[in-house]
CSV table of C-alpha atoms in Angstrom, one decimal:
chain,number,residue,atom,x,y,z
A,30,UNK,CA,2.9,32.8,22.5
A,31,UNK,CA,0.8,30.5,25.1
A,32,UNK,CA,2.8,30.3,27.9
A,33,UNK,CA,1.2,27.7,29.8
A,34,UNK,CA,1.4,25.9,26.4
A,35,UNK,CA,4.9,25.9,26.6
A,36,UNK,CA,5.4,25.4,30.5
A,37,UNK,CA,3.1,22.2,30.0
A,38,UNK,CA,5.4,21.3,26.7
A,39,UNK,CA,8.8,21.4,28.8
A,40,UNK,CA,7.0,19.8,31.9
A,41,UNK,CA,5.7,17.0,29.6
A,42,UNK,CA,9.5,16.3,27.9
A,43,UNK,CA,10.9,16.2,31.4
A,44,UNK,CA,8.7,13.8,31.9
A,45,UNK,CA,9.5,11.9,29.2
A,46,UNK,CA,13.3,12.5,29.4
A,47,UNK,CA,12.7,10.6,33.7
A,48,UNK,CA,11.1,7.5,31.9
A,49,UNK,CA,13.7,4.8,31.7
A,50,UNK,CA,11.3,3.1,29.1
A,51,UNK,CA,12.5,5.8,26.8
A,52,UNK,CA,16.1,4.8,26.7
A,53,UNK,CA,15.5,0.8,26.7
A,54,UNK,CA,13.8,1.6,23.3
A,55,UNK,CA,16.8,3.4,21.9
A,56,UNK,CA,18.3,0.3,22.7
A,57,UNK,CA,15.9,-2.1,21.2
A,58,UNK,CA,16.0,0.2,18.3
A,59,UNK,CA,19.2,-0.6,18.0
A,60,UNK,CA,19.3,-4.1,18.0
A,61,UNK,CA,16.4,-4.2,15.4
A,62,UNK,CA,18.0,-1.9,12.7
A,63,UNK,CA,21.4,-3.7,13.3
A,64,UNK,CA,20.7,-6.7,11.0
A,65,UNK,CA,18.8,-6.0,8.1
A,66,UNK,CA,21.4,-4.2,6.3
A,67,UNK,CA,23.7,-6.5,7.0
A,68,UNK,CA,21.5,-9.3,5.0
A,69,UNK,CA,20.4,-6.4,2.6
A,70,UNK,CA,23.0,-3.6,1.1
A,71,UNK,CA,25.8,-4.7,3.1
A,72,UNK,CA,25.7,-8.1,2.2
A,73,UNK,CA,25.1,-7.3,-1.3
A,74,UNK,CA,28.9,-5.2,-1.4
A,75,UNK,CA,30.2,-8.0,0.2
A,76,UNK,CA,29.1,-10.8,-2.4
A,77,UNK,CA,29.6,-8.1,-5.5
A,78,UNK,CA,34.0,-7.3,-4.0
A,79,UNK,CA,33.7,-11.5,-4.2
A,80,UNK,CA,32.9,-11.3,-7.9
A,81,UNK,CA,29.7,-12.8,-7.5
A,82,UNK,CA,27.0,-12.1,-10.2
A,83,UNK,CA,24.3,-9.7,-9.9
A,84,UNK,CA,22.1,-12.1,-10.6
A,85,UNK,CA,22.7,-14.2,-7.6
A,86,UNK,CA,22.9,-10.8,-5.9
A,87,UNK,CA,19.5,-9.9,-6.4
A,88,UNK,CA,18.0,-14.0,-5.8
A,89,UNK,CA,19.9,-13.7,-2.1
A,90,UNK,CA,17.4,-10.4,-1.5
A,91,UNK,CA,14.5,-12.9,-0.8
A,92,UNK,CA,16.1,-13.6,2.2
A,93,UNK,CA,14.4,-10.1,2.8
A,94,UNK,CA,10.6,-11.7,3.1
A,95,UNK,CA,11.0,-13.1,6.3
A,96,UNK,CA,10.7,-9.3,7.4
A,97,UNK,CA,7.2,-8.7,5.0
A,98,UNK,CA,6.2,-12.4,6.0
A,99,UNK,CA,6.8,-12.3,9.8
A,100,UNK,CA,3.0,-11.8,10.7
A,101,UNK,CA,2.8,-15.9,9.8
A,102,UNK,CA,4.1,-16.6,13.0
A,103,UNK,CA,3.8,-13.5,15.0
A,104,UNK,CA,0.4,-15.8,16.7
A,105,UNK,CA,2.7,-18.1,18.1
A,106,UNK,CA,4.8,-15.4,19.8
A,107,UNK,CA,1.7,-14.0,20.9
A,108,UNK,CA,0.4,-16.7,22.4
A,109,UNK,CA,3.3,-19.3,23.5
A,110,UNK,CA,6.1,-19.6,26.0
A,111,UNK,CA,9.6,-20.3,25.5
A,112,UNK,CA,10.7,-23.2,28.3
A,113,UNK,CA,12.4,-22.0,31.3
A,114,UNK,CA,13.0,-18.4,30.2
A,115,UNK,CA,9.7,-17.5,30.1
A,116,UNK,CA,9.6,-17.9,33.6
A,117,UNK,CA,12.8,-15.9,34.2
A,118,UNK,CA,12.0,-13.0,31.9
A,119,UNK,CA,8.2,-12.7,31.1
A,120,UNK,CA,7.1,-14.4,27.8
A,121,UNK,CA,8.0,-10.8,25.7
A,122,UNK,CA,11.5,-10.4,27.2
A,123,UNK,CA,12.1,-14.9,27.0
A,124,UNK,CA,11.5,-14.1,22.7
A,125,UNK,CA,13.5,-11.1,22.5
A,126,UNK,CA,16.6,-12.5,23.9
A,127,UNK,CA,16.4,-15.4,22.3
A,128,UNK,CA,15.9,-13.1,18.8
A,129,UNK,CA,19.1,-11.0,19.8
A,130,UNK,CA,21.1,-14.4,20.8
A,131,UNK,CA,19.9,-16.2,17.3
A,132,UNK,CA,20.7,-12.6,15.0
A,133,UNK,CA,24.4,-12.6,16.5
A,134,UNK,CA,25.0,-16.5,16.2
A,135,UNK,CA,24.1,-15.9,12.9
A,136,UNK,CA,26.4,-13.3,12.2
A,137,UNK,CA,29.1,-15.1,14.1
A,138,UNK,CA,28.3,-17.8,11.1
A,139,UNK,CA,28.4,-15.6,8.6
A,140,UNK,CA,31.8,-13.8,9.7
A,141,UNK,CA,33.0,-17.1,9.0
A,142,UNK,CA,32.0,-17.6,5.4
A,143,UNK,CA,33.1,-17.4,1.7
A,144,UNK,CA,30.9,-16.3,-1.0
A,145,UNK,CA,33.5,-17.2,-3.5
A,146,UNK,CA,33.7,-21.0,-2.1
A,147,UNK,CA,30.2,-21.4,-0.5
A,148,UNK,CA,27.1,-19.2,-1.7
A,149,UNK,CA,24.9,-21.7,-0.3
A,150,UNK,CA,26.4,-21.2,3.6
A,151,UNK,CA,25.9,-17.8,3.3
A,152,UNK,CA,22.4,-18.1,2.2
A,153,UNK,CA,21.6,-20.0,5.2
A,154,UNK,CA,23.3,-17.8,7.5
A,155,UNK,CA,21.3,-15.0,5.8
A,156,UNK,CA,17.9,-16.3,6.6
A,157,UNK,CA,18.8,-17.2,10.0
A,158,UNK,CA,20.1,-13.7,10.5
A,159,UNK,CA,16.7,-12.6,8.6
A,160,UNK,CA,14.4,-15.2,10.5
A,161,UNK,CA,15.7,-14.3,13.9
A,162,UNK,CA,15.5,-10.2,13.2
A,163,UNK,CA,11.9,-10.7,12.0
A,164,UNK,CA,11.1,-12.1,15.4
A,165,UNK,CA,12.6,-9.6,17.4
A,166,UNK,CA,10.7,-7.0,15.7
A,167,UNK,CA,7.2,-8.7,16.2
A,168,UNK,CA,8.8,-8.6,20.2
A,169,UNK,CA,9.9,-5.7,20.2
A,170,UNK,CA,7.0,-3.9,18.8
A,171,UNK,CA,4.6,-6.2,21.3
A,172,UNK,CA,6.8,-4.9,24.3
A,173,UNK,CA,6.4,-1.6,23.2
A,174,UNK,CA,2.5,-1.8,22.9
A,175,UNK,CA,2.4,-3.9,26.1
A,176,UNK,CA,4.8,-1.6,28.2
A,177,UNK,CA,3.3,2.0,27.6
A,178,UNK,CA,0.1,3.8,27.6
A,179,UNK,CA,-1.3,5.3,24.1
A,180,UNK,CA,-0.1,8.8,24.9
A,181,UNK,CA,3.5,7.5,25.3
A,182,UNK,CA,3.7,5.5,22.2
A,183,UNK,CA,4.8,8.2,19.5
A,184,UNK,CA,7.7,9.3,22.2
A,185,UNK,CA,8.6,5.5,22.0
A,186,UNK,CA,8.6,5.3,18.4
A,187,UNK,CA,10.8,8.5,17.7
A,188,UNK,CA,13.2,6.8,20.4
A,189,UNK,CA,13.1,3.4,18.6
A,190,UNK,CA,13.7,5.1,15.0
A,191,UNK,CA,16.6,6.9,16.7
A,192,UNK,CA,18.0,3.7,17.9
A,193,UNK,CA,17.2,2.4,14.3
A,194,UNK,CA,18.8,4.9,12.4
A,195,UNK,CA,22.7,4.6,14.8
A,196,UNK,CA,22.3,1.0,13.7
A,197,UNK,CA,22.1,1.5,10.2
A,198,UNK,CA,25.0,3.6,10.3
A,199,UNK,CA,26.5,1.1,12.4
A,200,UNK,CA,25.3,-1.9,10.1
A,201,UNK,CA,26.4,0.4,6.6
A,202,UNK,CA,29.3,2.3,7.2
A,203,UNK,CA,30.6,0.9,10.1
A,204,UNK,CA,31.1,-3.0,8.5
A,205,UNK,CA,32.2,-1.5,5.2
A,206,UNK,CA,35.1,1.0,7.1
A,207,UNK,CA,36.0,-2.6,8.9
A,208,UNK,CA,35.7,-4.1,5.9
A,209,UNK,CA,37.9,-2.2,3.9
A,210,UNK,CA,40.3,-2.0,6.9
A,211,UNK,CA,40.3,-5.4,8.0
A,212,UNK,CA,38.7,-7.4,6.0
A,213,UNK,CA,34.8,-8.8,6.1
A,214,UNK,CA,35.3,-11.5,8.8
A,215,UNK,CA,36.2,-8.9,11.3
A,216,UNK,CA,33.3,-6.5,9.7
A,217,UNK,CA,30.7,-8.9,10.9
A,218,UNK,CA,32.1,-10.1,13.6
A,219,UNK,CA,32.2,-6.9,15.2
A,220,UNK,CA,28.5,-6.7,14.0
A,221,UNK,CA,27.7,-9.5,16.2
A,222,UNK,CA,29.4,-8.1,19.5
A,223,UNK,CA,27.2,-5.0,19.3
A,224,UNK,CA,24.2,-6.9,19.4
A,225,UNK,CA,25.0,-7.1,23.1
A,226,UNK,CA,23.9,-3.2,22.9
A,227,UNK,CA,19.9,-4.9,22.7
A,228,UNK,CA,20.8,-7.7,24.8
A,229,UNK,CA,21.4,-5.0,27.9
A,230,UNK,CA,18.5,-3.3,26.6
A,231,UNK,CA,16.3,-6.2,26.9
A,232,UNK,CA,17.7,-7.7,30.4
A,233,UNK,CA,17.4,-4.5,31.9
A,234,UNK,CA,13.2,-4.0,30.4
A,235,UNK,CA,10.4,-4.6,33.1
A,236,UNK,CA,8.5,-7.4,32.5
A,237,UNK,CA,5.3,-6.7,30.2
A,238,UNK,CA,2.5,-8.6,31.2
A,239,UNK,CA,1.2,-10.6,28.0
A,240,UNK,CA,-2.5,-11.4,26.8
A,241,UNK,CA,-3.6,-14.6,26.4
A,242,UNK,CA,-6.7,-14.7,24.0
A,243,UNK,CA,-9.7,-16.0,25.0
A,244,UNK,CA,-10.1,-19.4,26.2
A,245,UNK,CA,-11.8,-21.7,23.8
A,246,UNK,CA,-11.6,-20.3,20.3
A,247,UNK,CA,-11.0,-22.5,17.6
A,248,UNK,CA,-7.9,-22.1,15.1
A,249,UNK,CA,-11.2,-20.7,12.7
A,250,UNK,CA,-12.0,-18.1,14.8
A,251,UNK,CA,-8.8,-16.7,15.1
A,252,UNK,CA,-7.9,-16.8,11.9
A,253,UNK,CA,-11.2,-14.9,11.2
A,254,UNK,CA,-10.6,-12.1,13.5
A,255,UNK,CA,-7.1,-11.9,12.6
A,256,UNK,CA,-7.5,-11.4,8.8
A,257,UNK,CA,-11.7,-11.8,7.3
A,258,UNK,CA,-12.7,-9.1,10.0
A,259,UNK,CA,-10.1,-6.7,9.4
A,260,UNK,CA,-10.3,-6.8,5.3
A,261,UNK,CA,-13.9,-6.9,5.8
A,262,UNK,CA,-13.9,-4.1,7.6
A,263,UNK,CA,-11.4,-2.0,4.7
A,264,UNK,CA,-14.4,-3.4,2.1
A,265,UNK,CA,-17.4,-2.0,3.8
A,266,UNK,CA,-15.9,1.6,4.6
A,267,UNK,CA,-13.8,1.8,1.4
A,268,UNK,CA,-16.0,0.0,-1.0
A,269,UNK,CA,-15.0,-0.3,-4.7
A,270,UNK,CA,-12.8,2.5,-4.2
A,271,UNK,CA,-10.2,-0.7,-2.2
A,272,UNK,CA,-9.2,-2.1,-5.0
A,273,UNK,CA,-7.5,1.1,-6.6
A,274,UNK,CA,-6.3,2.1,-2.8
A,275,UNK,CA,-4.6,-1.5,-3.0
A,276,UNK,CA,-2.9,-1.0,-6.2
A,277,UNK,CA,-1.7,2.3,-5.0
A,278,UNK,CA,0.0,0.9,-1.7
A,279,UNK,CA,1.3,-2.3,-4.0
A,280,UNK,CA,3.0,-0.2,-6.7
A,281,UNK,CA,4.2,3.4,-4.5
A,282,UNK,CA,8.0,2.3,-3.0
A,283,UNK,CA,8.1,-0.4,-6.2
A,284,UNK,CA,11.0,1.7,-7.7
A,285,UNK,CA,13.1,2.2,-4.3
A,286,UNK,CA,12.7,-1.3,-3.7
A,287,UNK,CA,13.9,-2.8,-6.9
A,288,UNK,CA,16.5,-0.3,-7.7
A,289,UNK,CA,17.9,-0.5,-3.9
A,290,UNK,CA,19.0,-3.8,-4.2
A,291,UNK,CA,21.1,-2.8,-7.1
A,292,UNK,CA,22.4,0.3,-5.9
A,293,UNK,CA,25.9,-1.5,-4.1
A,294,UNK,CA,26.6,-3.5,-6.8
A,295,UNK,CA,26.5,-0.6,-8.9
A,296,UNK,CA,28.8,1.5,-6.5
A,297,UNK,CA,31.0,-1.2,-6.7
A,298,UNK,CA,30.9,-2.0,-10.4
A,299,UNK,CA,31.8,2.1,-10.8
A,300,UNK,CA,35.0,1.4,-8.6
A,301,UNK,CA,34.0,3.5,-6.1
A,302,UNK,CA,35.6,2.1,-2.4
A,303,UNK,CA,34.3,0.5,0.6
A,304,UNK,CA,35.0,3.2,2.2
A,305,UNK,CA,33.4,6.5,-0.1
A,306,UNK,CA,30.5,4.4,-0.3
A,307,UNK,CA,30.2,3.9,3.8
A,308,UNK,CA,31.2,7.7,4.0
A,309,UNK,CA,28.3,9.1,1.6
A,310,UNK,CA,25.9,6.4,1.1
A,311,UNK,CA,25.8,4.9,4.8
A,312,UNK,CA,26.6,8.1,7.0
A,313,UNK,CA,25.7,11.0,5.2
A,314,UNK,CA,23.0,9.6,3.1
A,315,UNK,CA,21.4,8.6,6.5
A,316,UNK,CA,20.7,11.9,7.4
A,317,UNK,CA,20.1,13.3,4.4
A,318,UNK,CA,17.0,10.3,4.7
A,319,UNK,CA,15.8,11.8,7.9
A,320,UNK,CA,15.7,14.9,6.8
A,321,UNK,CA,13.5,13.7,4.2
A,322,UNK,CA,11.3,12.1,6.6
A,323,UNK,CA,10.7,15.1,8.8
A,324,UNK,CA,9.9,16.9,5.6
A,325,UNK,CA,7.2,14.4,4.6
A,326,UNK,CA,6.0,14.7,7.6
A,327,UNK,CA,5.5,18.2,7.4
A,328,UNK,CA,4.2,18.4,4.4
A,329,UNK,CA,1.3,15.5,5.3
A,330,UNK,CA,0.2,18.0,7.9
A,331,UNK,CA,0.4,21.1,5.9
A,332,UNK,CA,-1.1,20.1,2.2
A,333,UNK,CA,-2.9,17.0,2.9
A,334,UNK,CA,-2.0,13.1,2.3
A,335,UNK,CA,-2.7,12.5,-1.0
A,336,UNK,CA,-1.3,15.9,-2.2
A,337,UNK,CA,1.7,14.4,-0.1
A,338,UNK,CA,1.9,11.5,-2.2
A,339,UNK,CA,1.5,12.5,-5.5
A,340,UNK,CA,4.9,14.7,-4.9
A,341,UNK,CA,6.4,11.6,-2.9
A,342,UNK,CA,5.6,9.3,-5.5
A,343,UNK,CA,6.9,11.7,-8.4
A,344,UNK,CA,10.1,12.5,-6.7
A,345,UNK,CA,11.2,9.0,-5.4
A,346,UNK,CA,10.4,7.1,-8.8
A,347,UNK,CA,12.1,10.6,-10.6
A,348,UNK,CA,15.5,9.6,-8.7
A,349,UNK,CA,16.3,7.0,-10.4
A,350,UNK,CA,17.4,8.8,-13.6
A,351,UNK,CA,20.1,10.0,-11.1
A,352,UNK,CA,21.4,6.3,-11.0
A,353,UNK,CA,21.2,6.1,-14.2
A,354,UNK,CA,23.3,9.3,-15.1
A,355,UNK,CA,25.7,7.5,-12.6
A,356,UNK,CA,25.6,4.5,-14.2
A,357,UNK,CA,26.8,6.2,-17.4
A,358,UNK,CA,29.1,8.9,-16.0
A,359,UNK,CA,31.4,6.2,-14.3
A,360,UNK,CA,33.4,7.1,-11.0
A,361,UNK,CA,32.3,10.5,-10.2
A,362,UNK,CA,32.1,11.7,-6.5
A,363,UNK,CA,30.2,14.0,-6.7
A,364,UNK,CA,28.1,12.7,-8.7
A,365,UNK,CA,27.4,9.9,-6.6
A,366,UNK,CA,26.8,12.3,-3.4
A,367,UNK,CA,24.1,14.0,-5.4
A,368,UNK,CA,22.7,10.7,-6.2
A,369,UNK,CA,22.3,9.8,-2.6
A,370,UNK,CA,21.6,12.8,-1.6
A,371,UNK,CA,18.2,13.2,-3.9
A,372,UNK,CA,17.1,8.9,-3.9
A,373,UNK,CA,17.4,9.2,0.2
A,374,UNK,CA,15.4,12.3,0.7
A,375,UNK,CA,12.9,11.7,-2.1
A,376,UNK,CA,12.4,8.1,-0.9
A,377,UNK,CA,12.4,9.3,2.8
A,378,UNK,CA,9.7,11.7,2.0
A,379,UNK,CA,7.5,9.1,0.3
A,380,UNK,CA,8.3,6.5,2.5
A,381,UNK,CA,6.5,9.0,5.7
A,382,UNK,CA,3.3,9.5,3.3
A,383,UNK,CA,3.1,6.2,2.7
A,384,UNK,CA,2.8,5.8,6.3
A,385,UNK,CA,0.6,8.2,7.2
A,386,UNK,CA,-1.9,7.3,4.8
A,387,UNK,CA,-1.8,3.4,5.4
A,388,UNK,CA,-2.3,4.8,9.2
A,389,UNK,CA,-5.4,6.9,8.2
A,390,UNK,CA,-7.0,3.8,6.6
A,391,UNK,CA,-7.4,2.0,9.5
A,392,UNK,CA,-10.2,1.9,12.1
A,393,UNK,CA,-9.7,2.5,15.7
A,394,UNK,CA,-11.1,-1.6,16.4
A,395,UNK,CA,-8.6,-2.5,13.8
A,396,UNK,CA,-5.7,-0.7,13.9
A,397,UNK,CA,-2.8,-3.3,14.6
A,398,UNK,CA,-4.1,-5.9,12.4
A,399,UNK,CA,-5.2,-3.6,9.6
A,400,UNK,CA,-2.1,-1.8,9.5
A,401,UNK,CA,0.2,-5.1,9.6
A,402,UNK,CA,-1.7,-6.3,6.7
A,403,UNK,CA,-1.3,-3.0,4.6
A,404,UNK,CA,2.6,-3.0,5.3
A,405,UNK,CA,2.8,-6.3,4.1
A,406,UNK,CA,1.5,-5.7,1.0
A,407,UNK,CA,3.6,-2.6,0.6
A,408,UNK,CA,6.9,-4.3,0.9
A,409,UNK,CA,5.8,-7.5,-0.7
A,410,UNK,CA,5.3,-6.9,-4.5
A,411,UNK,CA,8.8,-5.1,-4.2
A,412,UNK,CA,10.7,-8.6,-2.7
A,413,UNK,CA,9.0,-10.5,-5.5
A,414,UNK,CA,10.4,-8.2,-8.3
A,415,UNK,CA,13.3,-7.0,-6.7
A,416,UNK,CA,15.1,-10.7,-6.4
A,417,UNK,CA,14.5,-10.3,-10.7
A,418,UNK,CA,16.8,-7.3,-10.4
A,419,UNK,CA,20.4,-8.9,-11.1
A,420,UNK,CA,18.5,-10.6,-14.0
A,421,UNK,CA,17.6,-7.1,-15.3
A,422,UNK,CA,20.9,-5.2,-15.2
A,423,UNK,CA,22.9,-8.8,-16.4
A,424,UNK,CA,20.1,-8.6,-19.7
A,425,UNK,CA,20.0,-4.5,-20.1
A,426,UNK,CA,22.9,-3.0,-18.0
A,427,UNK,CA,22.4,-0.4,-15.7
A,428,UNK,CA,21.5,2.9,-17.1
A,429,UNK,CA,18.2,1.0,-18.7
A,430,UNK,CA,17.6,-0.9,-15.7
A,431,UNK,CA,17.3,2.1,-13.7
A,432,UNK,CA,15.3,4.4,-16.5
A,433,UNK,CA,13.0,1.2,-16.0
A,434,UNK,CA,12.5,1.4,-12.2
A,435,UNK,CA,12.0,5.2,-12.9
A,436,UNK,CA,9.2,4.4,-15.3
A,437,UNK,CA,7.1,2.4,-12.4
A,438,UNK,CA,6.2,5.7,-11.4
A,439,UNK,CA,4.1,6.8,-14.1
A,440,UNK,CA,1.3,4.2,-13.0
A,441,UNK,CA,1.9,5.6,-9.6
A,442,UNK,CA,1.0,9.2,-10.1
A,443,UNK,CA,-1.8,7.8,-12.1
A,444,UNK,CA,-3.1,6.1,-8.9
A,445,UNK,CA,-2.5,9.6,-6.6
A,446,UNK,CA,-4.8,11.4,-9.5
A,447,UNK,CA,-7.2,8.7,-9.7
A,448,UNK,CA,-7.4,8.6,-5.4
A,449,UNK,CA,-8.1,12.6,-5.2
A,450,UNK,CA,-11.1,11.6,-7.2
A,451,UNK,CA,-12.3,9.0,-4.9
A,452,UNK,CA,-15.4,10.7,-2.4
A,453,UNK,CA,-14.4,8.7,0.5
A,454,UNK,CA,-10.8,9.8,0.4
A,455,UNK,CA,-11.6,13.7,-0.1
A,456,UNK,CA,-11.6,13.9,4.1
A,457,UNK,CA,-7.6,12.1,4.2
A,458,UNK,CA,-7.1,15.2,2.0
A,459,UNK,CA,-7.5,17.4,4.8
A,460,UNK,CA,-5.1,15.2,7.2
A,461,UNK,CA,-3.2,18.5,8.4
A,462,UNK,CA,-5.5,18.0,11.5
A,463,UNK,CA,-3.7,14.8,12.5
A,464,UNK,CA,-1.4,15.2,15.6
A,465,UNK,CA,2.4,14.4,14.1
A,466,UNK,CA,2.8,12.3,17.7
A,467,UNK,CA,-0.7,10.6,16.4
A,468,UNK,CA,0.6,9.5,12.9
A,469,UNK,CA,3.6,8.2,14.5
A,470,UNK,CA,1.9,6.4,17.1
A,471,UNK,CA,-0.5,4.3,14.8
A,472,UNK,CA,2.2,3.7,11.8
């Protein structure tokens, strides 16, 4: 063993483990992976115990595409002040609180609601809740960039996902416990109070000096290097060869996308409770998901990215039939464990290729912008389809509707075939070079 190697690896995490940025992320993680589930999964278990219909159910998951959309007005953050806080706080930290103030006034809103008496109030307070996350994610993730040098940047990531992933256990099983305890009111309003968990965490930040763009550019300029430049770019190095990588990225986490919206209702529909589902689908299926991801991630580094998702892409579209077998085998414990347990490893593991190779597309003049536009188009085919979903399992009941999702992935491993054949992509075969910290850092 290199002993300096490992002298300079402990010195390095003390180092790490002294910088206060470090633990402010945890917290802004937190705050960030606090609300989506609770316009997403939770919100779906919520509607589903009020006996509203799937199909609704699946219609209120738009709400979702403020998160794939946010890059719309992520300019304005960029480039404007808020009134008065901005001088207080800095123009990062001035957003961010006002983010973390409009997620838990929204949730405040919700706890007051009735989806039996007024769908349309709780649509509103979801896309406030939705609008207002989006935002403190484009914040956040400026702060981040703004606040640390390049060689800190996967440390602050793995602290953010930490953050992120206590949320969603927070956001998942913690509301449905309260829910099933106290009813959903107190659920979400409880939700709300810990957003005052990224509201510390953002008072207590240093200020992050922000970067005006040039003086003088035209609305035409911008717009050019903020989207032409960066697709051009993808055309000339990728040639013909984009329109199949596009597909690829367009159609891989289609089946987790559709089928997740689906996947309370049907927990519910199987009379499984609140609180079994919190217990194996919020907490322990949470870190069955991470485990996943660190396996991805090993894998990326030791048989290549696109021999990475090929298995990925088999394995998360494959776990569907596992709903499916759900679906027809009725309340089943067990059953539903193992179900979780293979849909949030699989998908975890094709979720960190994914990322990897939509990081190893982009160029080093690009990278922000290029990867934005790539995780965009990701996420937003699955939105589109996945509001159809309640429509699906009201016309062809569950056990079809997930054999269908399932089937999504045959066109996927298709694509993985076809890109090993592409010349340009032979070298992202070979991406067991790539730093772990590195891949983390640009995704």
């Amino acid at each position: 063993m290199n002993v300096g190697w490992l002298e300079g690896t402990k010195r390095t995490l003390r180092d790490v483990a002294r910088d206060r940025r470090m633990a402010l992320m945890l917290l802004l993680g937190f705050g960030a992976g606090l609300p989506i589930l609770l316009v997403f999964a939770t919100l779906s278990a919520w509607l589903r115990t009020a006996g509203i219909e799937r199909s609704s159910i699946g219609l209120l998951s738009y709400v979702s595409l403020a998160y794939t959309l946010k890059f719309l007005w992520a300019p304005v953050i960029d480039r404007f002040d808020l009134p008065v806080l901005a001088r207080l706080l800095g123009r990062r930290r001035a957003w961010m609180l006002a983010a973390q103030l409009g997620v838990a006034a929204g949730m405040i809103a919700m706890s007051f609601g009735d989806p039996s008496r007024s769908l349309g109030y709780m649509v509103v307070c979801a896309l406030v809740i939705a609008f207002a996350s989006a935002t403190q994610d484009i914040v956040v993730d400026g702060w981040r960039i703004d606040s640390a040098p390049a060689e800190r940047q996967g440390m602050m990531l793995a602290a953010y996902q930490l953050g992120y992933s206590l949320a969603r256990i927070c956001a998942g099983a913690g509301a449905l416990y309260l829910a099933d305890a106290f009813g959903w009111t107190p659920a979400y309003a409880t939700m709300a109070a810990l957003m005052l968990i990224a509201v510390a965490g953002c008072l207590a930040a240093p200020k992050a000096a922000a970067v005006d763009p040039p003086a003088g550019r035209g609305w035409r300029v911008a717009a050019r290097e903020a989207v032409v430049d960066p697709f051009s770019d993808l055309m000339r190095r990728k040639g013909l060869g984009l329109v199949l990588i596009l597909l690829l990225i367009m159609l891989y986490r289609l089946p987790d996308i559709v089928s997740g919206i689906m996947a309370n209702p049907l927990y519910i529909d199987m009379k499984f409770t609140l609180s079994e589902i919190a217990t194996v689908s919020k907490v322990y299926g949470v870190w069955i998901g991470i485990a996943g991801a660190f396996a991805g991630g090993i894998a990326v580094s030791r048989i290549g990215l696109t021999a990475s998702l090929l298995v990925g892409g088999i394995a998360a579209a494959a776990s569907n039939l596992m709903f499916a077998w759900l679906a027809l085998a009725g309340h089943d414990l067990p059953l539903l464990v193992a179900s979780i347990s293979i849909d949030n490893f699989a998908g975890a593991f094709a979720g960190t290729a994914l990322i990897a190779y939509m990081s190893s597309l982009t160029s080093p003049a690009f990278a922000a912008t290029q990867y934005a536009l790539l995780s965009s188009l990701y996420a937003l085919p699955g939105k589109f389809v996945g509001g159809l979903s309640g429509f699906a399992v009201e016309a062809m009941g569950y056990p079809a509707f997930f054999v269908a999702t399932a089937a999504i992935g045959l066109p996927v491993v298709g694509l993985c075939l076809a890109l090993r054949l592409l010349p340009q992509e032979r070298g992202t075969q070979e991406a067991a070079g790539l730093p772990a910290e590195e891949i983390a850092a640009r995704a």
